[in-house]
Tab-separated table of C-alpha atoms in Angstrom:
chain	number	residue	atom	x	y	z
W	25	MET	CA	9.932	9.865	17.729
W	26	LYS	CA	6.406	11.186	18.738
W	27	LYS	CA	5.652	11.157	15.222
W	28	VAL	CA	6.613	7.728	14.758
W	29	LEU	CA	5.012	6.684	17.797
W	30	SER	CA	1.749	8.227	16.335
W	31	ILE	CA	1.658	6.276	12.806
W	32	VAL	CA	2.658	3.156	15.160
W	33	LEU	CA	-0.806	3.709	17.244
W	34	SER	CA	-2.471	4.492	13.848
W	35	LEU	CA	-1.980	1.335	12.038
W	36	VAL	CA	-2.647	-0.642	15.300
W	37	MET	CA	-6.097	1.391	15.148
W	38	VAL	CA	-6.770	0.612	11.299
W	39	LEU	CA	-6.320	-2.972	12.142
W	40	GLY	CA	-9.220	-2.830	14.990
W	41	THR	CA	-7.123	-3.819	17.663
W	42	VAL	CA	-6.811	-0.978	19.806
W	43	CYS	CA	-6.624	-2.969	23.085
W	44	CYS	CA	-3.691	-0.996	24.652
W	45	PHE	CA	-5.679	-0.317	27.930
W	46	ASN	CA	-8.039	-3.443	27.885
W	47	ILE	CA	-10.852	-1.253	29.268
W	48	SER	CA	-14.337	-1.476	28.944
W	49	ALA	CA	-17.045	1.118	29.714
W	50	PHE	CA	-17.805	1.501	33.417
W	51	ALA	CA	-19.656	3.967	35.878
W	52	LEU	CA	-17.783	6.729	36.429
W	53	SER	CA	-17.754	7.910	40.336
W	54	SER	CA	-18.422	11.076	41.341
W	55	SER	CA	-15.269	12.475	41.840
W	56	GLY	CA	-11.566	10.924	41.663
W	57	TYR	CA	-8.307	11.679	40.406
W	58	CYS	CA	-7.305	11.625	36.510
W	59	GLY	CA	-3.689	12.333	36.830
W	60	ASP	CA	-0.735	12.558	39.204
W	61	ASN	CA	-2.226	15.983	40.478
W	62	LEU	CA	-5.530	16.126	38.682
W	63	TYR	CA	-8.957	15.520	39.964
W	64	TYR	CA	-12.690	15.248	38.624
W	65	ASN	CA	-15.772	16.107	39.523
W	66	PHE	CA	-18.584	14.104	37.780
W	67	ASN	CA	-22.610	14.631	37.696
W	68	SER	CA	-24.206	11.892	36.897
W	69	SER	CA	-27.336	13.062	36.131
W	70	THR	CA	-26.246	15.668	33.677
W	71	GLY	CA	-23.273	13.840	32.515
W	72	ALA	CA	-21.051	17.133	33.302
W	73	LEU	CA	-17.400	16.268	33.914
W	74	VAL	CA	-15.086	19.125	35.493
W	75	ILE	CA	-11.456	18.274	35.469
W	76	SER	CA	-8.890	20.517	37.575
W	77	GLY	CA	-5.539	20.620	39.217
W	78	SER	CA	-2.237	20.521	37.514
W	79	GLY	CA	-0.411	17.763	35.011
W	80	MET	CA	-1.724	15.357	32.394
W	81	ILE	CA	-4.994	13.845	32.216
W	82	ASP	CA	-4.518	9.898	31.804
W	83	GLY	CA	-5.433	8.147	29.062
W	84	GLU	CA	-7.696	5.321	31.096
W	85	THR	CA	-10.381	7.129	33.512
W	86	PHE	CA	-12.486	8.588	30.960
W	87	TYR	CA	-11.593	5.810	27.861
W	88	GLU	CA	-14.818	4.747	26.630
W	89	ASN	CA	-17.039	5.844	28.653
W	90	ASN	CA	-20.474	6.639	27.603
W	91	SER	CA	-21.838	8.335	30.609
W	92	ILE	CA	-19.746	11.435	29.897
W	93	LYS	CA	-21.708	14.144	27.839
W	94	SER	CA	-19.810	17.499	28.515
W	95	VAL	CA	-16.238	18.347	29.390
W	96	VAL	CA	-15.041	21.333	31.007
W	97	ILE	CA	-10.920	21.161	31.930
W	98	ASN	CA	-9.924	24.004	34.062
W	99	ASN	CA	-6.645	26.249	33.839
W	100	GLY	CA	-3.406	24.412	35.253
W	101	CYS	CA	-4.351	21.329	33.315
W	102	ILE	CA	-1.140	21.142	30.464
W	103	GLY	CA	-2.388	18.041	28.137
W	104	SER	CA	-3.703	14.722	27.999
W	105	GLU	CA	-2.484	10.881	27.317
W	106	SER	CA	-3.216	9.001	24.121
W	107	PHE	CA	-6.971	7.944	23.590
W	108	ALA	CA	-7.903	10.173	27.152
W	109	PHE	CA	-11.688	10.395	25.760
W	110	SER	CA	-11.632	8.075	23.020
W	111	ALA	CA	-15.015	6.051	22.223
W	112	CYS	CA	-17.040	8.443	24.596
W	113	LYS	CA	-19.771	8.362	22.242
W	114	ASN	CA	-21.985	10.373	24.250
W	115	LEU	CA	-19.797	13.265	24.639
W	116	GLN	CA	-21.189	16.291	23.184
W	117	SER	CA	-18.542	19.362	24.422
W	118	ILE	CA	-15.486	19.723	25.649
W	119	SER	CA	-13.360	22.843	26.192
W	120	PHE	CA	-9.775	23.280	26.608
W	121	PRO	CA	-7.993	25.941	28.796
W	122	LYS	CA	-5.136	28.167	28.640
W	123	SER	CA	-2.565	26.031	30.093
W	124	PHE	CA	-3.458	23.326	27.723
W	125	ASP	CA	-0.612	22.527	25.138
W	126	ASN	CA	-0.403	18.938	24.716
W	127	LEU	CA	-2.971	17.076	22.835
W	128	GLY	CA	-2.626	13.376	23.130
W	129	PHE	CA	-2.824	11.078	20.249
W	130	ALA	CA	-6.363	9.789	19.388
W	131	THR	CA	-7.864	12.079	22.248
W	132	LEU	CA	-11.335	12.420	20.877
W	133	TYR	CA	-11.368	9.514	18.357
W	134	GLY	CA	-14.874	8.092	17.622
W	135	CYS	CA	-16.583	10.502	19.651
W	136	THR	CA	-19.378	10.248	17.752
W	137	SER	CA	-21.835	12.751	19.515
W	138	LEU	CA	-19.381	15.464	19.667
W	139	THR	CA	-20.289	18.802	18.190
W	140	SER	CA	-18.640	21.458	20.226
W	141	ILE	CA	-14.876	22.028	20.571
W	142	THR	CA	-13.481	25.053	22.002
W	143	VAL	CA	-10.184	26.291	23.180
W	144	ASP	CA	-9.495	29.678	25.776
W	145	SER	CA	-8.415	32.264	23.525
W	146	LEU	CA	-5.597	32.982	25.663
W	147	ASN	CA	-3.641	29.542	24.834
W	148	ASN	CA	-0.689	30.021	23.138
W	149	THR	CA	-0.319	26.538	21.565
W	150	TYR	CA	-3.877	25.851	20.360
W	151	ASP	CA	-7.026	27.834	19.188
W	152	SER	CA	-10.569	26.706	17.557
W	153	ARG	CA	-10.245	30.146	15.611
W	154	ASN	CA	-13.572	31.312	13.622
W	155	ASN	CA	-15.864	29.007	16.075
W	156	CYS	CA	-15.003	26.021	13.755
W	157	ASN	CA	-15.432	23.174	16.762
W	158	ALA	CA	-11.875	22.086	16.301
W	159	VAL	CA	-8.560	22.033	17.945
W	160	ILE	CA	-5.779	23.719	15.887
W	161	GLU	CA	-1.930	23.997	16.553
W	162	THR	CA	-1.688	27.995	16.148
W	163	LYS	CA	2.022	28.030	14.917
W	164	THR	CA	1.755	25.840	11.920
W	165	ASN	CA	-1.995	26.075	11.237
W	166	THR	CA	-2.339	22.328	11.837
W	167	MET	CA	-6.012	20.953	12.670
W	168	VAL	CA	-5.060	18.189	15.155
W	169	SER	CA	-8.796	17.349	16.378
W	170	ALA	CA	-11.977	17.564	14.952
W	171	CYS	CA	-15.659	16.517	15.025
W	172	LYS	CA	-18.428	16.268	12.669
W	173	ALA	CA	-19.535	19.628	13.348
W	174	THR	CA	-16.200	21.064	12.084
W	175	VAL	CA	-15.731	23.672	9.323
W	176	ILE	CA	-12.305	23.568	8.859
W	177	PRO	CA	-10.821	27.537	8.398
W	178	SER	CA	-9.376	28.649	5.233
W	179	SER	CA	-6.160	29.487	7.159
W	180	VAL	CA	-5.756	25.979	8.092
W	181	ARG	CA	-2.712	24.066	6.113
W	182	HIS	CA	-2.631	20.786	7.428
W	183	ILE	CA	-4.804	17.898	9.233
W	184	ASP	CA	-3.112	15.841	11.632
W	185	CYS	CA	-3.437	12.298	11.834
W	186	GLU	CA	-6.896	10.665	13.199
W	187	ALA	CA	-8.160	14.544	13.402
W	188	PHE	CA	-11.549	12.752	12.084
W	189	GLY	CA	-11.037	9.270	13.076
W	190	GLY	CA	-13.933	7.328	14.170
W	191	GLN	CA	-16.494	10.344	13.312
W	192	THR	CA	-19.038	7.802	11.757
W	193	GLY	CA	-21.913	10.457	11.811
W	194	ILE	CA	-19.979	12.477	8.638
W	195	THR	CA	-21.452	11.404	5.499
W	196	SER	CA	-19.744	14.132	3.120
W	197	TYR	CA	-17.032	16.353	3.854
W	198	THR	CA	-15.450	19.572	2.327
W	199	ILE	CA	-11.824	20.298	2.687
W	200	PRO	CA	-11.194	24.003	1.705
W	201	GLU	CA	-8.502	25.630	-0.721
W	202	GLY	CA	-5.460	26.265	1.315
W	203	VAL	CA	-5.176	22.649	2.832
W	204	ASN	CA	-1.790	21.046	1.630
W	205	SER	CA	-1.704	17.771	3.518
W	206	ILE	CA	-3.903	15.191	5.008
W	207	GLU	CA	-1.319	12.884	7.380
W	208	TYR	CA	-1.844	9.590	8.096
W	209	CYS	CA	-5.458	8.085	9.112
W	210	VAL	CA	-7.090	11.191	9.151
W	211	PHE	CA	-10.560	9.872	8.210
W	212	ASN	CA	-9.980	6.646	9.608
W	213	GLY	CA	-12.991	4.689	10.765
W	214	CYS	CA	-15.198	7.085	8.965
W	215	SER	CA	-17.739	4.076	8.018
W	216	ASN	CA	-20.434	6.206	6.863
W	217	LEU	CA	-18.351	8.738	4.423
W	218	LYS	CA	-19.769	8.733	0.801
W	219	SER	CA	-18.369	11.557	-0.464
W	220	ILE	CA	-15.168	13.823	0.294
W	221	THR	CA	-14.370	17.038	-1.525
W	222	LEU	CA	-10.649	17.850	-1.960
W	223	PRO	CA	-8.950	21.517	-2.742
W	224	ARG	CA	-6.547	22.134	-5.672
W	225	SER	CA	-3.956	23.303	-3.102
W	226	LEU	CA	-3.738	19.501	-1.852
W	227	LYS	CA	0.056	18.001	-2.227
W	228	TYR	CA	-0.216	15.162	-0.119
W	229	VAL	CA	-2.352	12.278	1.235
W	230	GLY	CA	-0.836	10.324	3.903
W	231	LEU	CA	-1.056	6.205	4.562
W	232	TYR	CA	-4.500	5.006	5.314
W	233	ALA	CA	-6.015	8.637	5.311
W	234	PHE	CA	-9.641	6.956	4.303
W	235	SER	CA	-8.749	3.700	5.571
W	236	SER	CA	-12.032	1.669	6.684
W	237	CYS	CA	-14.259	3.999	4.504
W	238	SER	CA	-15.799	1.374	2.946
W	239	LYS	CA	-19.049	3.876	1.655
W	240	LEU	CA	-16.677	6.006	-0.202
W	241	THR	CA	-17.787	5.978	-3.560
W	242	ASP	CA	-17.417	9.804	-4.653
W	243	VAL	CA	-13.885	11.987	-4.466
W	244	TYR	CA	-14.755	15.557	-6.060
W	245	TYR	CA	-11.510	17.474	-6.723
W	246	ALA	CA	-10.750	20.662	-7.785
W	247	GLY	CA	-8.216	20.442	-10.181
W	248	ASN	CA	-8.026	18.307	-13.619
W	249	LYS	CA	-6.907	14.788	-13.641
W	250	ALA	CA	-3.268	15.716	-14.760
W	251	ASP	CA	-3.092	17.526	-11.394
W	252	PHE	CA	-4.941	14.786	-9.300
W	253	VAL	CA	-2.428	12.391	-10.307
W	254	LYS	CA	0.728	14.406	-9.325
W	255	ILE	CA	-1.013	14.609	-5.258
W	256	ASP	CA	1.982	12.414	-3.311
W	257	MET	CA	-0.501	9.952	-2.131
W	258	ASP	CA	1.107	7.270	0.420
W	259	ASN	CA	-2.186	5.579	0.403
W	260	LEU	CA	-2.123	4.399	-3.130
W	261	ASN	CA	1.704	3.728	-3.366
W	262	HIS	CA	1.939	1.372	-0.252
W	263	SER	CA	-1.369	-0.490	-1.861
W	264	ASN	CA	-3.743	0.590	0.506
W	265	ASP	CA	-6.836	1.264	-1.902
W	266	ASP	CA	-8.596	4.266	0.136
W	267	PHE	CA	-10.223	4.740	-2.957
W	268	VAL	CA	-11.209	1.342	-4.002
W	269	ASN	CA	-14.854	2.107	-4.706
W	270	SER	CA	-14.436	5.644	-5.516
W	271	LEU	CA	-15.258	7.545	-9.216
W	272	ILE	CA	-12.956	10.737	-8.979
W	273	HIS	CA	-14.808	13.858	-10.227
W	274	CYS	CA	-12.216	16.148	-11.675
W	275	ASN	CA	-13.112	19.757	-13.603
W	276	ASN	CA	-12.099	18.026	-16.802
W	277	GLY	CA	-13.999	14.779	-16.562
W	278	ASN	CA	-14.068	11.748	-14.228
W	279	MET	CA	-11.511	9.033	-14.021
W	280	ARG	CA	-11.037	5.880	-11.585
W	281	TRP	CA	-7.524	5.451	-10.216
W	282	PHE	CA	-5.622	2.892	-12.908
W	283	ARG	CA	-3.148	2.077	-9.981
W	284	ASN	CA	0.305	4.016	-10.942
W	285	ASP	CA	2.378	1.174	-9.774
W	286	THR	CA	4.731	-1.318	-10.694
W	287	CYS	CA	3.689	-4.722	-10.271
W	288	THR	CA	5.394	-8.174	-10.895
W	289	GLY	CA	4.357	-12.147	-10.873
W	290	ASN	CA	1.473	-13.423	-13.353
W	291	SER	CA	-1.410	-12.087	-11.073
W	292	THR	CA	-1.274	-9.212	-9.085
W	293	VAL	CA	-3.601	-6.970	-8.199
W	294	CYS	CA	-2.393	-3.169	-8.416
W	295	GLY	CA	-4.962	-1.102	-6.174
W	296	VAL	CA	-8.436	-2.017	-7.785
W	297	VAL	CA	-7.074	-3.216	-11.003
W	298	SER	CA	-5.808	-7.101	-11.509
W	299	VAL	CA	-3.892	-8.059	-14.290
W	300	SER	CA	-3.366	-11.778	-15.484
W	301	GLY	CA	-2.223	-13.906	-18.005
W	302	ILE	CA	1.299	-12.456	-18.085
W	303	LYS	CA	3.472	-15.258	-19.280
W	304	THR	CA	7.369	-16.525	-19.933
W	305	LEU	CA	8.102	-16.182	-23.546
W	306	THR	CA	10.702	-18.066	-26.001
W	307	TYR	CA	12.984	-15.913	-27.976
W	308	ASN	CA	12.349	-16.293	-31.750
W	309	GLY	CA	13.920	-12.876	-33.427
W	310	LYS	CA	10.334	-11.305	-33.172
W	311	ALA	CA	8.805	-8.467	-30.496
W	312	LYS	CA	6.947	-10.779	-28.270
W	313	LYS	CA	3.748	-9.688	-26.888
W	314	GLN	CA	0.971	-10.690	-24.354
W	315	ASN	CA	-2.605	-10.872	-24.146
W	316	PRO	CA	-3.051	-9.645	-20.766
W	317	THR	CA	-6.713	-9.767	-18.844
W	318	VAL	CA	-7.368	-6.430	-16.949
W	319	LYS	CA	-10.069	-6.234	-14.632
W	320	PHE	CA	-11.199	-3.041	-12.492
W	321	GLY	CA	-13.487	-4.099	-9.726
W	322	GLY	CA	-14.121	-7.593	-11.495
W	323	LYS	CA	-15.073	-5.784	-14.456
W	324	LYS	CA	-13.111	-6.978	-17.777
W	325	LEU	CA	-11.630	-3.917	-19.353
W	326	ALA	CA	-11.142	-3.666	-22.961
W	327	ALA	CA	-7.679	-2.922	-24.397
W	328	GLY	CA	-8.054	-0.127	-26.674
W	329	THR	CA	-10.855	1.322	-25.085
W	330	ASP	CA	-9.996	1.409	-21.389
W	331	TYR	CA	-6.341	1.191	-21.415
W	332	THR	CA	-3.322	0.947	-24.046
W	333	VAL	CA	-0.593	-1.400	-24.369
W	334	SER	CA	2.921	-0.624	-24.917
W	335	TYR	CA	6.191	-2.909	-24.860
W	336	SER	CA	10.306	-2.313	-24.233
W	337	ASN	CA	13.190	-4.422	-24.556
W	338	ASN	CA	10.708	-7.258	-25.681
W	339	LYS	CA	12.775	-8.751	-28.747
W	340	ASN	CA	15.625	-10.305	-27.159
W	341	VAL	CA	16.230	-12.887	-24.298
W	342	GLY	CA	16.385	-10.903	-20.590
W	343	LYS	CA	13.354	-9.005	-19.104
W	344	ALA	CA	10.864	-7.441	-21.090
W	345	THR	CA	8.083	-4.563	-19.850
W	346	VAL	CA	4.879	-4.480	-20.560
W	347	THR	CA	2.960	-1.079	-19.701
W	348	LEU	CA	-0.687	-0.918	-19.408
W	349	LYS	CA	-1.767	3.104	-19.399
W	350	GLY	CA	-5.556	3.896	-18.234
W	351	LYS	CA	-7.730	5.706	-20.966
W	352	GLY	CA	-11.126	7.390	-20.855
W	353	VAL	CA	-12.320	7.567	-17.314
W	354	TYR	CA	-9.440	5.311	-16.236
W	355	TYR	CA	-6.447	6.913	-15.294
W	356	GLY	CA	-2.679	5.738	-14.255
W	357	THR	CA	-0.016	3.281	-15.457
W	358	ILE	CA	0.789	-0.214	-14.380
W	359	LYS	CA	3.829	-1.689	-15.680
W	360	LYS	CA	4.801	-5.886	-15.485
W	361	THR	CA	7.667	-7.430	-16.678
W	362	PHE	CA	8.047	-10.655	-18.238
W	363	LYS	CA	11.120	-13.216	-18.983
W	364	ILE	CA	11.970	-13.784	-22.593
W	365	ASN	CA	14.196	-17.074	-22.603
W	366	PRO	CA	16.318	-18.746	-24.956
W	367	LYS	CA	15.424	-21.112	-27.697
W	368	GLY	CA	16.054	-24.596	-26.689
W	369	THR	CA	18.080	-27.341	-28.574
W	370	SER	CA	17.824	-30.990	-28.991
W	371	ILE	CA	20.294	-34.081	-28.729
W	372	THR	CA	21.411	-35.068	-32.333
W	373	ASN	CA	23.594	-38.101	-30.691
W	374	ALA	CA	24.462	-39.756	-27.453
W	375	LYS	CA	26.811	-42.563	-27.333
W	376	LYS	CA	29.307	-44.637	-24.921
W	377	SER	CA	32.824	-45.798	-26.099
W	378	LYS	CA	36.008	-44.895	-24.046
W	379	THR	CA	34.089	-41.747	-22.954
W	380	ALA	CA	30.329	-40.399	-22.873
W	381	VAL	CA	29.473	-38.660	-25.656
W	382	VAL	CA	26.709	-35.977	-26.250
W	383	ILE	CA	26.249	-34.063	-29.185
W	384	TRP	CA	23.493	-31.276	-29.342
W	385	LYS	CA	22.112	-28.916	-32.159
W	386	ARG	CA	24.143	-25.461	-32.028
W	387	GLN	CA	21.964	-22.332	-31.277
W	388	LYS	CA	23.674	-19.263	-32.800
W	389	LYS	CA	21.602	-16.588	-31.856
W	390	GLN	CA	20.488	-15.207	-28.020
W	391	THR	CA	22.862	-18.095	-26.531
W	392	THR	CA	25.735	-18.025	-23.994
W	393	GLY	CA	26.633	-21.553	-23.602
W	394	TYR	CA	24.831	-24.815	-22.798
W	395	GLN	CA	23.810	-26.753	-19.389
W	396	ILE	CA	24.049	-30.638	-19.762
W	397	GLN	CA	23.010	-33.211	-17.425
W	398	LEU	CA	24.132	-36.804	-17.283
W	399	SER	CA	22.311	-38.967	-15.110
W	400	THR	CA	21.983	-42.857	-14.460
W	401	SER	CA	18.530	-41.924	-13.213
W	402	LYS	CA	15.610	-41.287	-15.611
W	403	LYS	CA	13.928	-38.653	-13.723
W	404	PHE	CA	17.554	-36.868	-12.938
W	405	ALA	CA	17.874	-37.548	-9.133
W	406	LYS	CA	20.327	-35.111	-7.589
W	407	LYS	CA	22.623	-37.548	-6.199
W	408	ALA	CA	22.830	-39.773	-9.703
W	409	THR	CA	23.421	-36.195	-11.749
W	410	LYS	CA	26.400	-34.548	-13.022
W	411	THR	CA	25.831	-30.982	-14.711
W	412	TYR	CA	28.084	-29.478	-17.368
W	413	THR	CA	28.212	-26.134	-18.398
W	414	ILE	CA	29.944	-25.483	-21.918
W	415	ASN	CA	30.355	-21.880	-23.463
W	416	ASN	CA	28.850	-21.643	-26.968
W	417	THR	CA	32.209	-20.630	-28.141
W	418	THR	CA	33.838	-24.061	-27.133
W	419	GLY	CA	31.411	-26.164	-29.165
W	420	ASN	CA	28.209	-28.022	-29.089
W	421	LYS	CA	30.057	-31.584	-27.655
W	422	LEU	CA	30.488	-32.888	-24.410
W	423	VAL	CA	33.044	-35.964	-23.317
W	424	ALA	CA	32.757	-36.915	-19.781
W	425	SER	CA	33.606	-40.131	-18.045
W	426	TYR	CA	30.883	-42.710	-17.190
W	427	LYS	CA	30.509	-45.721	-15.303
W	428	LYS	CA	30.656	-49.151	-17.435
W	429	GLY	CA	27.629	-51.492	-17.095
W	430	LYS	CA	25.261	-48.098	-16.467
W	431	LYS	CA	22.438	-47.059	-18.169
W	432	TYR	CA	22.768	-43.288	-18.813
W	433	TYR	CA	20.365	-40.516	-19.937
W	434	ALA	CA	21.387	-37.076	-21.332
W	435	ARG	CA	19.411	-33.602	-21.919
W	436	VAL	CA	20.755	-30.270	-22.503
W	437	ARG	CA	19.229	-26.606	-22.377
W	438	THR	CA	20.757	-23.465	-23.610
W	439	TYR	CA	21.235	-20.510	-21.530
W	440	LYS	CA	22.086	-16.542	-21.906
W	441	THR	CA	23.627	-14.357	-19.627
W	442	VAL	CA	22.331	-10.765	-19.298
W	443	GLY	CA	24.107	-8.700	-17.023
W	444	SER	CA	24.113	-10.761	-13.528
W	445	THR	CA	21.074	-13.161	-14.577
W	446	LYS	CA	21.427	-16.145	-16.707
W	447	TYR	CA	17.741	-17.150	-18.466
W	448	TYR	CA	17.430	-20.825	-19.362
W	449	SER	CA	15.331	-22.570	-21.969
W	450	LYS	CA	13.203	-25.402	-21.195
W	451	TRP	CA	15.451	-28.906	-21.021
W	452	SER	CA	15.490	-31.009	-24.089
W	453	LYS	CA	14.321	-34.368	-24.665
W	454	THR	CA	15.875	-37.148	-23.018
W	455	LYS	CA	18.310	-39.470	-24.593
W	456	ALA	CA	18.989	-42.719	-23.262
W	457	PHE	CA	21.937	-44.432	-24.055
C-alpha cells in the first residue's frame, strides 16, 4: 500500500501539480511544534533548525521554507511525513538520529542547495555509509534520499523513488556497477541533467525515472547494445519518452532508441519514432506491402539504411503486420498492423417483376459471402434500407419483396470471415431500378 501511494504521489509531481498542502514560503517563528510531540527551535540569523521530542515530523511546518539552512534532528524523532522538507531550496545540511526509522516520501525533494546528509552510526534502519551524503536503507542496500553531492557507494543495489528528485544542480551523474534497479521518478525534475552513466549491472528502470530531464542528451552505458535493450524499462513501455533526445553510447557503438513497441493506427508516435502512411489494402492474390514514412525527431529515416522492413500474414484477407527494425545507430523494433480487405464485386443486373432481383459477379477467392442493400433512398438512409447477407456457397442472386411504384437502389459488397472478425470490401456502384 505504501508503494502504491508513493507511485501516485510521484505521478502528481511529474505532472507539476504538487499542491497537497497549498503552502507557500513563510517566515518561520523562533520556536514551535512540528508534530504531536515534536518541537523545534530556529535561529533566523544562521538558518539553523533543531528538532527535539518524539514522534513524526509533519509535512507542513517546514515545507517550501527557504530560510532554513541546516537541520539537526535529535534522538527521539522517529520519522517524517511526506514532503517534510521538500523545496527548502537553501537547506545545506541535515542529520538524522539513531531513532529515525521512517523517512517520508520526497522528504528532501527539490532541496537544491543540499550537500551534506548524515545518519547516526547507531541507527538500525538507515545509514550514510562511506560519507556518501545520502540516506541508505541498510537491510536492502537501497538509496532512499540523495542530493547533488551524493556519491553512490558500490554496495548500493537499488535507488528508490524520487531519491534525486528536483536536484536541478546536477548536470551529469554516474551510477556505479552493482546498482540493479532505478525506481520510478528517481531523477524526476533534474532539469539540468545533460548526461547519465548507467552500469551494466542495471536490470530495471522505473516509470518516469528521468521525467522532466529535457536536457538529457547523452546516456553512457557500460554494456553493449544488446545488453541495453534487455533492461526492463517501464518508461519506454508506457510511452514516457525519457530518452527522447538522447544518444545512447554503448561499448560497441552508439544508438538511438527505435522504440520497441507495438503500435496500431495510421499515424502513431512510438517513443520518438513516428510512423505514418500505413493504409488498408485490397486482396489481389499477391503479397501486399506498404510505403511508410518513418521519422525520428522530425528527421525522415531511410529504409535499408536506418531500418529494415519485413511482413507477416500479408497475402490473404485479414490482419497483416509490418515490422520496422532499427539499423545502424537506431536500435529496436516497431510493429504496425494493417487490414487486407477482400476484392469487391459489381452488380450485373437489377430488376423488378413479381419480386426484386439483384445479381452480381461472383468472387471465388477469399470471400465468405455478400452483403446486399436495397433501399428507396439514393443515399441508403437507414429507415429506408434493408440489408441482406448471402453466403458464397448459396449463390450470387438476391430475390426480395418490394413496394410497387417505388424506385429502388441496390449495392453489394463482399466479406471474408477470419476468426471472429469480418473484413468487408468497398460497396459496389449503386444500381437503380
